[in-house]
Coordinates of C-alpha atoms (C1' of nucleotides) in Angstrom, one line a residue:
Chain G
X27 CA 0.0 0.0 0.0
X28 CA 1.4 3.3 -1.1
X29 CA 2.1 6.0 1.4
X30 CA -0.4 8.5 0.1
X31 CA -3.2 5.9 0.3
X32 CA -2.2 5.0 3.8
X33 CA -2.4 8.6 4.9
X34 CA -5.7 9.2 3.2
X35 CA -7.2 6.2 4.9
X36 CA -5.9 7.2 8.3
X37 CA -7.3 10.7 7.8
X38 CA -10.6 9.3 6.9
X39 CA -10.7 7.0 9.9
X40 CA -9.9 10.0 12.1
X41 CA -12.6 12.2 10.6
X42 CA -15.2 9.4 10.9
X43 CA -14.3 8.8 14.5
X44 CA -14.4 12.5 15.2
X45 CA -17.8 12.8 13.6
X46 CA -19.2 10.0 15.7
X47 CA -17.7 11.1 19.0
X48 CA -18.6 14.8 18.5
X49 CA -22.1 13.7 17.6
X50 CA -22.4 11.5 20.6
X51 CA -20.8 13.6 23.3
X52 CA -20.5 17.2 22.0
X53 CA -17.4 19.2 21.5
X54 CA -16.0 19.7 25.0
X55 CA -16.4 16.1 26.2
X56 CA -14.8 14.7 23.1
X57 CA -11.0 14.5 23.5
X58 CA -8.4 14.3 20.8
X59 CA -7.1 11.2 22.6
X60 CA -10.4 9.5 22.4
X61 CA -10.8 10.3 18.8
X62 CA -7.3 9.0 18.1
X63 CA -8.0 5.8 20.0
X64 CA -11.3 5.2 18.2
X65 CA -9.5 5.6 14.9
X66 CA -6.7 3.3 16.0
X67 CA -4.3 6.2 15.7
X68 CA -2.4 8.6 17.9
X69 CA -3.2 12.0 19.3
X70 CA 0.0 13.6 18.0
X71 CA -0.8 12.4 14.5
X72 CA -4.3 13.9 14.7
X73 CA -2.7 17.3 15.6
X74 CA -0.2 17.0 12.8
X75 CA -2.8 16.2 10.2
X76 CA -5.6 18.6 11.3
X77 CA -3.7 21.4 13.1
X78 CA -6.0 21.7 16.1
X79 CA -9.1 20.2 17.7
X80 CA -11.0 23.2 16.3
X81 CA -10.0 22.6 12.7
X82 CA -10.8 18.9 13.0
X83 CA -14.2 19.8 14.3
X84 CA -14.8 22.2 11.5
X85 CA -14.0 19.5 9.0
X86 CA -16.0 16.7 10.7
X87 CA -19.1 18.8 11.4
X88 CA -19.5 20.5 8.1
X89 CA -23.2 20.5 7.3
X90 CA -24.0 19.3 3.7
X91 CA -26.5 21.7 2.2
X92 CA -29.9 20.6 0.8
X93 CA -30.4 21.4 -2.8
X94 CA -32.0 24.6 -4.0
X95 CA -35.7 25.2 -3.1
X96 CA -37.9 26.8 -5.6
X97 CA -41.3 26.8 -7.3
X98 CA -44.9 27.4 -6.3
X99 CA -45.9 27.3 -2.6
X100 CA -47.1 23.8 -3.2
X101 CA -43.8 22.7 -4.8
X102 CA -41.8 24.4 -2.0
X103 CA -43.8 22.5 0.6
X104 CA -43.1 19.3 -1.2
X105 CA -39.4 19.9 -1.4
X106 CA -39.2 20.9 2.2
X107 CA -41.2 17.8 3.2
X108 CA -38.9 15.5 1.3
X109 CA -35.8 17.1 2.7
X110 CA -37.2 16.7 6.2
X111 CA -38.1 13.1 5.4
X112 CA -34.5 12.4 4.5
X113 CA -33.2 14.0 7.7
X114 CA -35.6 11.7 9.7
X115 CA -34.7 8.6 7.8
X116 CA -31.0 8.2 8.3
X117 CA -28.9 9.7 11.1
X118 CA -27.2 12.7 9.6
X119 CA -24.0 12.1 11.5
X120 CA -22.1 15.3 10.5
X121 CA -25.1 17.5 11.1
X122 CA -25.7 15.8 14.4
X123 CA -22.2 16.6 15.5
X124 CA -22.7 20.2 14.6
X125 CA -26.2 20.3 16.2
X126 CA -25.1 18.8 19.4
X127 CA -22.0 20.9 19.6
X128 CA -23.7 24.2 18.7
X129 CA -25.1 24.6 22.2
X130 CA -21.8 24.9 23.9
X131 CA -19.6 25.8 20.9
X132 CA -20.1 29.2 19.3
X133 CA -18.5 28.2 16.0
X134 CA -20.7 25.3 15.7
X135 CA -23.7 27.5 16.4
X136 CA -22.6 29.8 13.6
X137 CA -22.3 26.8 11.3
X138 CA -25.9 25.6 12.0
X139 CA -27.3 29.1 11.9
X140 CA -25.7 29.7 8.5
X141 CA -27.0 26.5 7.1
X142 CA -30.5 27.1 8.4
X143 CA -30.6 30.7 7.5
X144 CA -29.6 30.0 3.9
X145 CA -32.5 27.6 3.5
X146 CA -35.0 29.8 5.3
X147 CA -34.1 32.8 3.1
X148 CA -34.7 30.7 -0.1
X149 CA -38.1 29.8 1.3
X150 CA -39.1 33.3 2.5
X151 CA -38.1 34.8 -0.8
X152 CA -40.6 32.7 -2.7
X153 CA -43.5 32.9 -0.3
X154 CA -46.1 35.7 -0.5
X155 CA -47.3 37.8 2.3
X156 CA -45.6 40.2 4.7
X157 CA -45.1 37.4 7.3
X158 CA -43.1 35.3 4.9
X159 CA -39.9 35.5 6.9
X160 CA -41.8 34.6 10.0
X161 CA -43.4 31.6 8.4
X162 CA -40.1 30.4 7.0
X163 CA -38.8 30.7 10.6
X164 CA -41.5 28.5 12.0
X165 CA -40.8 25.9 9.3
X166 CA -37.2 26.0 10.3
X167 CA -38.1 25.7 13.9
X168 CA -40.4 22.7 13.2
X169 CA -37.7 21.0 11.2
X170 CA -35.1 21.7 13.9
X171 CA -37.4 20.4 16.6
X172 CA -38.1 17.2 14.8
X173 CA -34.5 16.4 14.0
X174 CA -33.3 17.3 17.5
X175 CA -36.3 15.6 19.1
X176 CA -35.8 12.4 17.2
X177 CA -32.1 12.0 17.0
X178 CA -30.8 13.8 20.0
X179 CA -33.5 13.9 22.7
X180 CA -35.4 10.8 21.5
X181 CA -38.7 12.2 22.5
X182 CA -41.7 10.0 22.9
X183 CA -43.6 9.4 19.7
X184 CA -40.8 10.7 17.4
X185 CA -39.4 7.2 17.0
X186 CA -42.1 6.4 14.5
X187 CA -41.2 5.7 10.9
X188 CA -40.2 8.6 8.8
X189 CA -43.3 8.1 6.7
X190 CA -45.7 8.2 9.6
X191 CA -44.1 11.4 10.8
X192 CA -43.9 13.0 7.4
X193 CA -47.6 12.3 6.9
X194 CA -48.3 14.2 10.1
X195 CA -46.1 17.1 9.4
X196 CA -46.7 17.6 5.7
X197 CA -50.0 19.4 6.1
X198 CA -48.4 21.7 8.6
X199 CA -45.7 22.7 6.2
X200 CA -48.2 23.1 3.4
X201 CA -50.2 25.4 5.6
X202 CA -47.2 27.5 6.5
X203 CA -46.2 27.7 2.9
X204 CA -49.7 28.9 2.1
X205 CA -50.2 26.0 -0.3
X206 CA -53.8 25.4 0.7
X207 CA -56.8 25.9 -1.5
X208 CA -57.6 29.6 -0.9
X209 CA -55.1 32.4 -1.3
X210 CA -55.1 33.6 2.3
X211 CA -54.0 31.2 4.9
X212 CA -55.1 29.3 8.0
X213 CA -55.4 31.9 10.9
X214 CA -59.1 31.1 11.0
X215 CA -59.5 32.3 14.5
X216 CA -57.3 35.4 14.6
Chain V
X36 CA -27.4 41.9 58.7
X37 CA -27.7 38.5 60.4
X38 CA -25.5 35.6 59.4
X39 CA -28.4 33.5 58.1
X40 CA -29.6 36.3 55.8
X41 CA -26.1 36.9 54.5
X42 CA -25.7 33.2 53.7
X43 CA -29.0 33.0 51.9
X44 CA -28.2 36.1 49.8
X45 CA -24.9 34.7 48.8
X46 CA -26.4 31.3 47.9
X47 CA -29.0 33.1 45.8
X48 CA -26.3 35.2 44.0
X49 CA -24.4 32.0 43.3
X50 CA -27.5 30.2 41.9
X51 CA -28.4 33.2 39.8
X52 CA -24.9 33.5 38.4
X53 CA -24.8 29.8 37.7
X54 CA -28.1 29.8 35.9
X55 CA -27.0 32.6 33.7
X56 CA -23.6 31.2 32.9
X57 CA -24.8 27.7 32.3
X58 CA -27.5 29.1 30.1
X59 CA -25.1 31.1 28.1
X60 CA -22.2 28.7 27.8
X61 CA -23.4 25.3 28.6
X62 CA -22.2 23.0 31.4
X63 CA -18.6 22.2 30.4
X64 CA -17.5 25.7 29.5
X65 CA -18.9 27.2 32.7
X66 CA -16.3 27.0 35.5
X67 CA -16.9 27.1 39.2
X68 CA -14.4 29.9 39.3
X69 CA -16.4 32.0 36.8
X70 CA -19.6 31.4 38.6
X71 CA -18.0 32.5 41.9
X72 CA -16.5 35.6 40.3
X73 CA -19.8 36.6 38.7
X74 CA -21.5 36.2 42.1
X75 CA -18.7 38.2 43.8
X76 CA -17.8 35.1 45.8
X77 CA -15.2 32.4 46.0
X78 CA -14.9 29.0 44.3
X79 CA -14.2 27.3 47.6
X80 CA -17.4 28.7 49.1
X81 CA -19.4 27.5 46.1
X82 CA -18.1 24.0 46.8
X83 CA -18.9 24.2 50.5
X84 CA -22.4 25.4 49.9
X85 CA -23.4 23.1 47.0
X86 CA -21.1 20.2 47.3
X87 CA -20.1 19.9 43.6
X88 CA -20.5 21.5 40.3
X89 CA -22.9 18.7 39.4
X90 CA -25.2 19.5 42.4
X91 CA -25.1 23.2 41.7
X92 CA -26.1 22.6 38.2
X93 CA -29.0 20.4 39.2
X94 CA -30.3 23.2 41.5
X95 CA -29.7 25.9 38.9
X96 CA -31.2 24.1 35.9
X97 CA -34.3 22.6 37.5
X98 CA -37.1 23.0 35.0
X99 CA -40.4 24.5 36.4
X100 CA -43.2 22.4 35.1
X101 CA -46.2 23.8 33.3
X102 CA -49.6 23.3 34.9
X103 CA -51.8 20.3 34.2
X104 CA -53.2 20.0 30.7
X105 CA -56.7 18.6 30.3
X106 CA -60.1 19.1 28.6
X107 CA -61.4 18.8 25.0
X108 CA -59.0 18.8 22.1
X109 CA -59.8 22.5 21.6
X110 CA -59.1 23.3 25.2
X111 CA -55.9 21.3 25.2
X112 CA -54.8 23.2 22.1
X113 CA -55.5 26.5 23.9
X114 CA -53.5 25.5 27.0
X115 CA -50.6 24.3 24.9
X116 CA -50.6 27.5 22.9
X117 CA -50.6 29.8 25.9
X118 CA -47.9 27.7 27.6
X119 CA -45.8 28.1 24.4
X120 CA -46.6 31.8 24.3
X121 CA -45.2 32.2 27.9
X122 CA -42.0 30.4 26.9
X123 CA -41.6 32.7 23.9
X124 CA -42.3 35.9 25.9
X125 CA -39.6 35.9 28.5
X126 CA -36.3 34.1 28.5
X127 CA -36.8 31.0 30.7
X128 CA -33.4 31.2 32.2
X129 CA -33.4 27.9 34.2
X130 CA -34.9 26.0 31.3
X131 CA -32.4 27.5 28.9
X132 CA -29.6 26.3 31.1
X133 CA -30.9 22.8 31.0
X134 CA -31.7 23.0 27.3
X135 CA -28.2 24.2 26.4
X136 CA -26.5 21.8 28.7
X137 CA -28.5 18.8 27.7
X138 CA -26.6 18.3 24.5
X139 CA -23.3 17.6 26.1
X140 CA -24.5 16.7 29.6
X141 CA -26.4 13.4 30.0
X142 CA -28.0 14.4 33.3
X143 CA -29.4 17.6 31.8
X144 CA -30.7 15.6 28.9
X145 CA -32.6 13.4 31.3
X146 CA -34.0 16.4 33.0
X147 CA -35.3 17.9 29.8
X148 CA -36.6 14.6 28.5
X149 CA -38.5 14.0 31.7
X150 CA -40.1 17.4 31.6
X151 CA -41.2 17.1 28.0
X152 CA -42.3 13.5 28.3
X153 CA -44.5 14.3 31.2
X154 CA -46.3 17.0 29.3
X155 CA -46.5 14.9 26.1
X156 CA -48.1 12.0 28.0
X157 CA -50.7 14.3 29.4
X158 CA -51.6 15.4 25.9
X159 CA -51.4 12.0 24.3
X160 CA -53.7 10.5 27.0
X161 CA -56.5 12.9 26.1
X162 CA -56.3 13.0 22.3
X163 CA -58.2 10.4 20.3
X164 CA -56.8 8.2 17.6
X165 CA -54.1 5.6 17.3
X166 CA -51.5 8.2 16.4
X167 CA -52.1 10.3 19.5
X168 CA -48.6 9.6 20.9
X169 CA -47.1 10.6 17.6
X170 CA -49.1 13.8 17.4
X171 CA -48.1 14.7 20.9
X172 CA -44.5 14.1 19.9
X173 CA -44.8 16.5 17.0
X174 CA -46.3 19.1 19.2
X175 CA -43.4 18.7 21.6
X176 CA -40.9 18.9 18.7
X177 CA -42.6 22.1 17.4
X178 CA -42.4 23.7 20.9
X179 CA -38.8 22.6 21.4
X180 CA -37.8 23.9 18.0
X181 CA -39.4 27.2 18.6
X182 CA -37.9 27.7 22.0
X183 CA -34.4 26.6 20.8
X184 CA -34.7 28.5 17.6
X185 CA -35.7 31.7 19.3
X186 CA -33.6 31.8 22.4
X187 CA -30.6 29.7 21.6
X188 CA -30.1 29.7 17.9
X189 CA -31.8 33.0 17.2
X190 CA -33.1 31.9 13.8
X191 CA -34.3 34.4 11.3
X192 CA -38.0 35.3 11.7
X193 CA -38.3 33.9 15.2
X194 CA -37.4 37.3 16.7
X195 CA -41.0 38.4 16.0
X196 CA -43.3 39.2 18.9
X197 CA -44.7 36.3 20.8
X198 CA -48.2 37.2 19.6
X199 CA -47.2 37.2 16.0
X200 CA -45.5 33.8 16.4
X201 CA -48.4 32.4 18.4
X202 CA -50.9 33.5 15.8
X203 CA -48.9 31.5 13.3
X204 CA -48.4 28.4 15.4
X205 CA -51.8 28.1 17.0
X206 CA -53.6 26.6 14.0
X207 CA -50.9 24.0 13.7
X208 CA -51.3 23.0 17.3
X209 CA -55.1 22.9 16.9
X210 CA -54.6 20.8 13.8
X211 CA -52.4 18.3 15.6
X212 CA -54.8 18.2 18.5
X213 CA -57.6 17.3 16.2
X214 CA -59.5 20.4 17.3
X215 CA -60.7 21.3 13.8
X216 CA -64.3 21.1 12.6
X217 CA -64.7 17.6 11.4
X218 CA -63.8 14.5 13.4
X219 CA -61.0 13.2 11.3
X220 CA -57.9 15.3 10.8
X221 CA -55.9 17.1 8.1
X222 CA -54.0 14.5 6.2
X223 CA -56.0 15.4 3.1
X224 CA -53.4 14.1 0.8
X225 CA -52.3 10.8 2.3
Chain Z
dC57 C1' 22.4 1.2 -2.8
dA58 C1' 22.5 5.8 -0.3
dT59 C1' 19.7 9.4 1.0
dT60 C1' 15.6 11.7 2.0
dT61 C1' 10.9 11.9 3.2
dC62 C1' 7.3 11.1 6.1
dA63 C1' 3.5 8.0 8.7
dG64 C1' 3.4 6.6 13.1
dT65 C1' 4.7 6.5 18.2
dC66 C1' 6.0 8.2 22.6
dA67 C1' 7.1 11.3 26.4
dA68 C1' 6.6 15.6 28.1
dC69 C1' 5.0 20.5 28.6
dA70 C1' 1.9 24.3 30.3
dC71 C1' -2.4 25.2 31.7
dA72 C1' -7.1 25.1 33.6
dC73 C1' -10.1 22.6 36.0
dG74 C1' -12.8 20.6 40.2
dT75 C1' -11.9 20.0 44.7
dA76 C1' -9.9 20.0 49.6
dG77 C1' -8.2 22.1 53.6
dA78 C1' -6.1 25.6 56.4
dC79 C1' -6.8 30.1 57.9
dT80 C1' -9.1 34.8 59.4
dG81 C1' -12.3 37.6 61.5
dA82 C1' -16.8 38.7 62.8
dA83 C1' -21.3 37.2 64.4
dA84 C1' -23.6 34.1 67.7
dT85 C1' -24.0 32.1 72.2
dG86 C1' -23.4 31.3 77.3
Chain X
dC151 C1' -16.4 38.8 78.4
dA152 C1' -14.9 34.1 76.8
dT153 C1' -15.9 30.7 73.7
dT154 C1' -17.8 28.7 69.8
dT155 C1' -19.6 28.9 65.2
dC156 C1' -19.3 29.9 60.6
dA157 C1' -19.1 33.1 56.2
dG158 C1' -15.5 34.3 53.5
dT159 C1' -10.6 33.9 51.6
dC160 C1' -6.4 31.9 50.1
dT161 C1' -3.2 28.2 48.7
dA162 C1' -2.4 23.9 46.9
dC163 C1' -3.1 19.2 45.0
dG164 C1' -4.2 15.8 41.5
dT165 C1' -5.9 15.1 37.1
dG166 C1' -7.0 15.6 32.3
dT167 C1' -6.5 18.5 28.5
dG168 C1' -4.6 20.4 23.9
dT169 C1' -0.4 20.7 22.0
dT170 C1' 4.7 20.2 20.9
dG171 C1' 8.8 17.9 19.6
dA172 C1' 12.0 14.2 19.4
dC173 C1' 12.4 9.7 17.8
dT174 C1' 11.9 5.2 14.7
dG175 C1' 11.4 2.6 10.7
dA176 C1' 9.7 1.9 6.3
dA177 C1' 8.5 3.9 1.8
dA178 C1' 10.0 7.1 -1.8
dT179 C1' 13.7 9.0 -4.7
dG180 C1' 18.1 9.6 -7.2

DNA sequence: CATTTCAGTCAACACACGTAGACTGAAATG
DNA sequence: CATTTCAGTCTACGTGTGTTGACTGAAATG
């Protein structure tokens, strides 16, 4: 096995171990030594390859962005719903690491905020009404709550299949997008 | 000033400082020394009064429970909405400390899970339908996402007034409670 | 084959943390 | 007033951390 290959594999093992441990225990409780051990490697090597714990975290906890979101309110609702469904289906390890760490680690918080803000802005720009930003915010909050509630907190009832949950949530998202029959939305009681 | 008074005031200052710092920085990043300094006190004294960092945290991050939730689906929706509204209005410092810490501190996670599970069970017990637990879970996730999104992550759009947000969220909660006109709920597309 | 490069290992540093214990002076007690 | 109690302060210990740098042996290079 060539030297470059060997190095690449080791780096990958380290990043994978870091992702898992950061995701399970958060930033502060995860030590370089533990990561190195889990990757069958050495703390000094981790430092040499990634420079610092901070940089390793940044690399391990980068959040993959969802695709672009566009179209009519109904289409937007559909795209949001299926993006949510994907996040419920498998454990998004990298995102979980960022999510878990964000509450005690400002840089991780910025990462999550950036990822969510980008998506919300896409949504808000294409919804009509003066409260579009607010509605996009509630959609973001709902998504955030579901992902955290399912993967991190393991709330009662959120261990259902992704399909069962999506079925329940989809009408809410459609409502918030204003994708229902008439042109003005729900607030039937206000 | 009597000695008992003096002690009580000092303990209160310490708990208040602990609540704030735990809420701002999480469990691990908050040091006994920093708490003592913020309370104009001494680390050794904090130890003597509270025994350990762990015990101080438990006292500072105890989550006050909402009142009982009961009645028809419509009433339940109303109670949930006003409880949510309260959580959006002022910063629930103790709960924020627990919320922020829960992601890196297992004991805090248990605290939050217990508080939320208790409320969800109350709701699920009084809703009809086989998916009651799931619906209560989604309500919990929505609440969690809104509180975290507003106070911890400061998501776009969630900085609106509590009334504006409540107005937007209430129909969703009513829907999840099955409080709408007809007896079977939304899922018009399923 | 001789030399250089570099992945991997090991030991050690400086620092910050939770925690323990000795000490001081004023309030409580008789 | 003499004694005890105790709030508050200071110093120090042990431990675990991120990080550094020296060392080793095999792969790369000429």
